[in-house]
Amino acid sequence: MTDNFEIFDVQEEKPKKRKNIFKRIVWLVIVLLILGYFSTSVYQVGPSEMGLVLTFGKYTSSTGPGIHWHLPYPFQSHRIVDIKTLKKVEIGFRTVNYRGKIEYQTVSEEALMITGDENIVNLEAVVQYRISDPVKFAFRVLNGFDMVKFATESVLREMVAINVIDSVLTSERDRIAMETAEKVQKILNEYESGIKVENVYLQEVSPPEEVVKAFDDVNSAKQDKEKFINEANRYSNDVIPKAEGEAQKILREAEAYSYEKVALATGEAQRFKEMLEEYSNAKDITKKRIILEAIQDLLENSKQKIIVDSSDTLKLLNLPEIGGDLK
Amino acid sequence: MKKQTRIIIFGILVLLIAIFIYTSLFIVNQEQQAVVLRFGQIKKVVTEPGISFKTPFIDNVVKFEKRLMLYDIEPERIITADKKTIIVDTYTIWRINDPKTFIESMRSVDLALTRIDDVVYSNVRDLVAKYNFEEVLSKKREEILSEITKRSGENLKQFGIEIVDVRVKRTDLPPDISKSVYNRMMAERYSIAAQIRAEGQRESEIIKAEADKKVKIIISEAQKNAEIIRGTADASVISIFADAFGADPEFFELRRIADIYKNSFKDGMLILSPDSPILKFLYEEK
């Protein structure tokens, strides 16, 4: 730019004007340099952040969200720490953003833990933490995130190791999460890290993939057990009422028999009594009549009637051939 | 022109003074500590943040971290007292607490890390090997760790390093042992499953047998009562008849015999002797 300008200027021969413009450019550069220098003193603190101002390297004050300025380098400098955002450490898995879709990937070497009864369990957890003391966080510790992550891994394994697999999988879940949070907090406090553990959430707690089938089989065995019992109850519910019905039938039949027999006997007895009364009135003639009637029936009912004399000639008579019923 | 020269000279002078001040002062930040060296000789140690002086161009300032640092040690196989192999993955929280000693013995952080690695590692190995697997895993874990921390701290103190904490991140079984653990776990679960099913069958058999028993009881009770009812009825019949027929046994006998005559010769063959009373009138007519 300046070169081009000079060429035109030489032709025009106006030294005074040229000098003025040169001076202005020098001033502009100086002003820009000074502005640039002072721009290092302006900084912005976001809504969730806090600014820490250092004077000659020593921490002197904190500032909240907004635009701020401090003395330029080397007098003052600043650090910005995010204090409100809830940060998250994932243990045993990673959230991966794959083409806009959120997916979870298990990290086996982190997730597999040994239980107290020497089994292996697959445990995934999330630790949420916040920076509670930005000054400590900025000036006391170097790798805050890793400290939270490693301490949690360490404590979780310890907690899993003092429990047996069944309680880790079921009843002790909440307690493990709670106690882990407490212990991790204690460790971080010892480091004076300025980190506050808000929550430890156990995500998936399951048997390792290799043995899932066997664990599922226990569940299906429980279902089978219920099924067996239900079937037996169904059988029981089926046969007992039927038997009760059957019993009622037997009793009713017996009662019917009883009634019938007594009734018939009573009737017959009554008939006998009635007849006896008539018989008593004319004993001899009735007796004869009865006998004769019986003989009449006897003769009428028999198929063949044979009259033989008493001369013993009947000795070889072939009775079946004649047609008699030899009962 | 003269004025301009003066300005230039003034400018150069200011620049020189600035450079002089800049090189004779140094700032130690809150998270730093510094050692001032003159031709390799330690002149001054600054551990507090702030501004300090040094001799320009001659003194050299080396700054170190003052914050706690985390060093992740590579996992390693260790054999426990009960001869089980485990993979122990440790990490160390450390810091430079004496920059003078540190720079004398270590020179750089990288070198320090290899030293920390050596020391912590051998302590982990020594101590873990003294305990059983179960103790390493849970019961004695805290104790072992604090002992490792203590020993490593003592060993590394001479290098200006403070060991704040040594922790075991992971204690895992080597893959081949994991596999046998999985097999055992599976066997265990399958046996539990078998037991549960067998229990189900036991319950089922008990319920069914109980039901069968109840059925038998109900039926036989009914049959018993039925027999009693029948028996009572039969007894009643006997007494009714005895009562009725007892009034005249002769007439009863007559009637019974008459009935026998009537019914017992049905469709039979009747052989009569000529002197039978039935034929009494037949012969008289002749």
Tab-separated table of C-alpha atoms in Angstrom, chain B residues 56-254:
chain	number	residue	atom	x	y	z
B	56	PRO	CA	19.238	-10.366	34.203
B	57	PHE	CA	20.861	-12.480	31.478
B	58	ILE	CA	22.775	-14.520	34.033
B	59	ASP	CA	20.105	-16.163	36.140
B	60	ASN	CA	17.831	-18.757	34.697
B	61	VAL	CA	14.376	-19.495	36.153
B	62	VAL	CA	12.917	-22.972	36.118
B	63	LYS	CA	9.273	-23.208	37.086
B	64	PHE	CA	7.499	-26.281	38.407
B	65	GLU	CA	3.941	-27.270	39.100
B	66	LYS	CA	2.860	-26.762	42.642
B	67	ARG	CA	-0.491	-28.510	42.191
B	68	LEU	CA	-1.266	-32.122	42.934
B	69	MET	CA	-0.631	-34.275	39.925
B	70	LEU	CA	-1.992	-37.632	39.006
B	71	TYR	CA	0.241	-40.301	37.637
B	72	ASP	CA	-1.380	-43.411	36.264
B	73	ILE	CA	0.897	-46.395	36.626
B	74	GLU	CA	0.636	-49.191	34.102
B	75	PRO	CA	-1.250	-52.263	35.338
B	76	GLU	CA	0.868	-55.261	36.245
B	77	ARG	CA	0.432	-58.903	37.163
B	78	ILE	CA	1.218	-59.646	40.776
B	79	ILE	CA	1.099	-62.936	42.622
B	80	THR	CA	-0.557	-62.777	46.019
B	81	ALA	CA	0.475	-64.709	49.117
B	82	ASP	CA	-2.015	-67.466	48.305
B	83	LYS	CA	-0.457	-67.813	44.823
B	84	LYS	CA	-3.203	-66.147	42.885
B	85	THR	CA	-2.349	-63.925	39.993
B	86	ILE	CA	-4.079	-60.574	39.887
B	87	ILE	CA	-3.704	-57.536	37.730
B	88	VAL	CA	-3.195	-54.481	39.871
B	89	ASP	CA	-3.678	-51.075	38.333
B	90	THR	CA	-2.470	-48.251	40.569
B	91	TYR	CA	-2.220	-44.528	40.351
B	92	THR	CA	-0.422	-41.961	42.437
B	93	ILE	CA	-1.313	-38.473	43.513
B	94	TRP	CA	1.914	-36.569	43.980
B	95	ARG	CA	3.426	-33.152	43.969
B	96	ILE	CA	6.769	-31.445	44.033
B	97	ASN	CA	7.122	-30.224	47.569
B	98	ASP	CA	10.766	-29.287	47.527
B	99	PRO	CA	11.748	-27.765	44.188
B	100	LYS	CA	15.381	-27.394	45.229
B	101	THR	CA	15.845	-31.069	45.985
B	102	PHE	CA	13.696	-31.960	43.045
B	103	ILE	CA	15.801	-30.111	40.527
B	104	GLU	CA	18.992	-31.431	42.086
B	105	SER	CA	17.974	-35.054	41.916
B	106	MET	CA	15.407	-35.239	39.148
B	107	ARG	CA	15.915	-32.373	36.751
B	108	SER	CA	12.610	-33.001	34.974
B	109	VAL	CA	9.134	-34.249	35.631
B	110	ASP	CA	9.520	-37.023	33.096
B	111	LEU	CA	12.451	-38.435	34.955
B	112	ALA	CA	10.549	-38.063	38.218
B	113	LEU	CA	7.685	-40.106	36.827
B	114	THR	CA	9.952	-43.012	35.969
B	115	ARG	CA	11.317	-42.866	39.505
B	116	ILE	CA	7.822	-42.756	41.020
B	117	ASP	CA	6.895	-45.656	38.796
B	118	ASP	CA	9.844	-47.707	40.056
B	119	VAL	CA	9.293	-46.964	43.721
B	120	VAL	CA	5.519	-47.241	43.959
B	121	TYR	CA	5.591	-50.281	41.795
B	122	SER	CA	8.068	-52.196	43.878
B	123	ASN	CA	6.155	-51.267	47.034
B	124	VAL	CA	2.880	-52.420	45.523
B	125	ARG	CA	4.524	-55.663	44.522
B	126	ASP	CA	6.157	-56.205	47.912
B	127	LEU	CA	3.036	-55.554	49.912
B	128	VAL	CA	0.485	-57.252	47.731
B	129	ALA	CA	2.620	-60.373	47.727
B	130	LYS	CA	2.360	-60.515	51.503
B	131	TYR	CA	-1.413	-60.758	51.599
B	132	ASN	CA	-3.997	-63.176	50.359
B	133	PHE	CA	-6.108	-62.431	47.350
B	134	GLU	CA	-9.183	-61.826	49.455
B	135	GLU	CA	-7.357	-59.424	51.730
B	136	VAL	CA	-5.969	-57.465	48.800
B	137	LEU	CA	-9.410	-57.304	47.319
B	138	SER	CA	-11.289	-55.977	50.267
B	139	LYS	CA	-10.423	-56.564	53.900
B	140	LYS	CA	-6.898	-55.210	53.984
B	141	ARG	CA	-7.140	-52.920	51.000
B	142	GLU	CA	-7.046	-49.635	52.928
B	143	GLU	CA	-4.268	-50.890	55.116
B	144	ILE	CA	-2.162	-52.032	52.175
B	145	LEU	CA	-2.717	-48.776	50.326
B	146	SER	CA	-1.792	-46.587	53.239
B	147	GLU	CA	1.315	-48.683	53.819
B	148	ILE	CA	2.269	-48.340	50.148
B	149	THR	CA	1.656	-44.597	50.350
B	150	LYS	CA	3.744	-44.326	53.482
B	151	ARG	CA	6.669	-46.350	52.165
B	152	SER	CA	6.671	-44.681	48.764
B	153	GLY	CA	6.503	-41.309	50.461
B	154	GLU	CA	9.561	-42.137	52.529
B	155	ASN	CA	11.446	-43.417	49.507
B	156	LEU	CA	10.665	-40.415	47.354
B	157	LYS	CA	11.102	-37.744	49.981
B	158	GLN	CA	14.796	-37.510	49.134
B	159	PHE	CA	13.850	-36.415	45.620
B	160	GLY	CA	11.669	-33.529	46.743
B	161	ILE	CA	8.545	-35.481	45.859
B	162	GLU	CA	5.585	-35.859	48.154
B	163	ILE	CA	3.370	-38.879	47.642
B	164	VAL	CA	-0.091	-37.755	48.697
B	165	ASP	CA	-1.952	-40.928	47.881
B	166	VAL	CA	-1.470	-44.257	46.188
B	167	ARG	CA	-4.664	-45.995	45.223
B	168	VAL	CA	-5.559	-49.152	43.415
B	169	LYS	CA	-7.862	-48.344	40.580
B	170	ARG	CA	-8.441	-51.902	39.473
B	171	THR	CA	-7.731	-55.319	40.777
B	172	ASP	CA	-8.658	-57.710	38.046
B	173	LEU	CA	-8.134	-61.333	37.348
B	174	PRO	CA	-6.067	-62.282	34.322
B	175	PRO	CA	-8.215	-63.357	31.335
B	176	ASP	CA	-7.614	-67.100	31.744
B	177	ILE	CA	-8.612	-66.981	35.409
B	178	SER	CA	-11.610	-64.796	34.593
B	179	LYS	CA	-12.717	-67.510	32.252
B	180	SER	CA	-12.632	-70.153	34.940
B	181	VAL	CA	-14.493	-67.783	37.252
B	182	TYR	CA	-17.180	-67.408	34.601
B	183	ASN	CA	-17.402	-71.162	34.274
B	184	ARG	CA	-17.787	-71.526	38.012
B	185	MET	CA	-20.396	-68.783	38.095
B	186	MET	CA	-22.354	-70.506	35.370
B	187	ALA	CA	-22.162	-73.871	37.103
B	188	GLU	CA	-23.310	-72.216	40.307
B	189	ARG	CA	-26.289	-70.565	38.648
B	190	TYR	CA	-27.294	-73.696	36.768
B	191	SER	CA	-27.242	-75.648	39.985
B	192	ILE	CA	-29.363	-72.992	41.672
B	193	ALA	CA	-31.751	-73.149	38.741
B	194	ALA	CA	-31.918	-76.940	38.996
B	195	GLN	CA	-32.607	-76.696	42.691
B	196	ILE	CA	-35.381	-74.165	42.159
B	197	ARG	CA	-37.008	-76.369	39.549
B	198	ALA	CA	-36.712	-79.422	41.789
B	199	GLU	CA	-38.267	-77.442	44.610
B	200	GLY	CA	-41.086	-76.539	42.295
B	201	GLN	CA	-41.604	-80.172	41.463
B	202	ARG	CA	-41.481	-81.108	45.125
B	203	GLU	CA	-44.123	-78.517	45.957
B	204	SER	CA	-46.160	-79.710	43.032
B	205	GLU	CA	-45.962	-83.363	44.109
B	206	ILE	CA	-46.873	-82.445	47.674
B	207	ILE	CA	-49.888	-80.479	46.538
B	208	LYS	CA	-51.024	-83.257	44.210
B	209	ALA	CA	-50.540	-85.990	46.815
B	210	GLU	CA	-52.384	-83.901	49.353
B	211	ALA	CA	-55.205	-83.504	46.874
B	212	ASP	CA	-55.293	-87.249	46.152
B	213	LYS	CA	-55.345	-87.950	49.849
B	214	LYS	CA	-58.231	-85.569	50.352
B	215	VAL	CA	-60.106	-87.204	47.503
B	216	LYS	CA	-59.653	-90.652	49.069
B	217	ILE	CA	-60.716	-89.362	52.470
B	218	ILE	CA	-63.789	-87.672	51.079
B	219	ILE	CA	-64.858	-90.743	49.077
B	220	SER	CA	-64.148	-93.306	51.775
B	221	GLU	CA	-65.825	-91.166	54.411
B	222	ALA	CA	-68.839	-91.015	52.146
B	223	GLN	CA	-68.731	-94.772	51.594
B	224	LYS	CA	-68.459	-95.395	55.322
B	225	ASN	CA	-71.468	-93.222	56.003
B	226	ALA	CA	-73.307	-94.848	53.126
B	227	GLU	CA	-72.680	-98.301	54.605
B	228	ILE	CA	-73.870	-97.104	57.982
B	229	ILE	CA	-77.015	-95.706	56.404
B	230	ARG	CA	-77.601	-98.951	54.507
B	231	GLY	CA	-76.897	-100.983	57.622
B	232	THR	CA	-79.312	-98.934	59.658
B	233	ALA	CA	-81.906	-99.408	56.959
B	234	ASP	CA	-81.322	-103.167	56.801
B	235	ALA	CA	-81.591	-103.364	60.561
B	236	SER	CA	-84.827	-101.462	60.418
B	237	VAL	CA	-86.107	-103.836	57.775
B	238	ILE	CA	-85.243	-106.813	59.968
B	239	SER	CA	-86.980	-105.359	62.941
B	240	ILE	CA	-90.021	-104.330	60.901
B	241	PHE	CA	-90.375	-107.838	59.518
B	242	ALA	CA	-89.670	-109.488	62.846
B	243	ASP	CA	-92.274	-107.301	64.413
B	244	ALA	CA	-94.850	-108.067	61.742
B	245	PHE	CA	-94.183	-111.753	61.169
B	246	GLY	CA	-93.707	-112.458	64.868
B	247	ALA	CA	-97.420	-111.895	65.323
B	248	ASP	CA	-98.104	-115.262	63.657
B	249	PRO	CA	-95.101	-117.325	62.621
B	250	GLU	CA	-97.324	-120.129	61.339
B	251	PHE	CA	-99.100	-117.870	58.865
B	252	PHE	CA	-95.770	-116.410	57.851
B	253	GLU	CA	-94.408	-119.861	57.147
B	254	LEU	CA	-97.518	-120.714	55.189
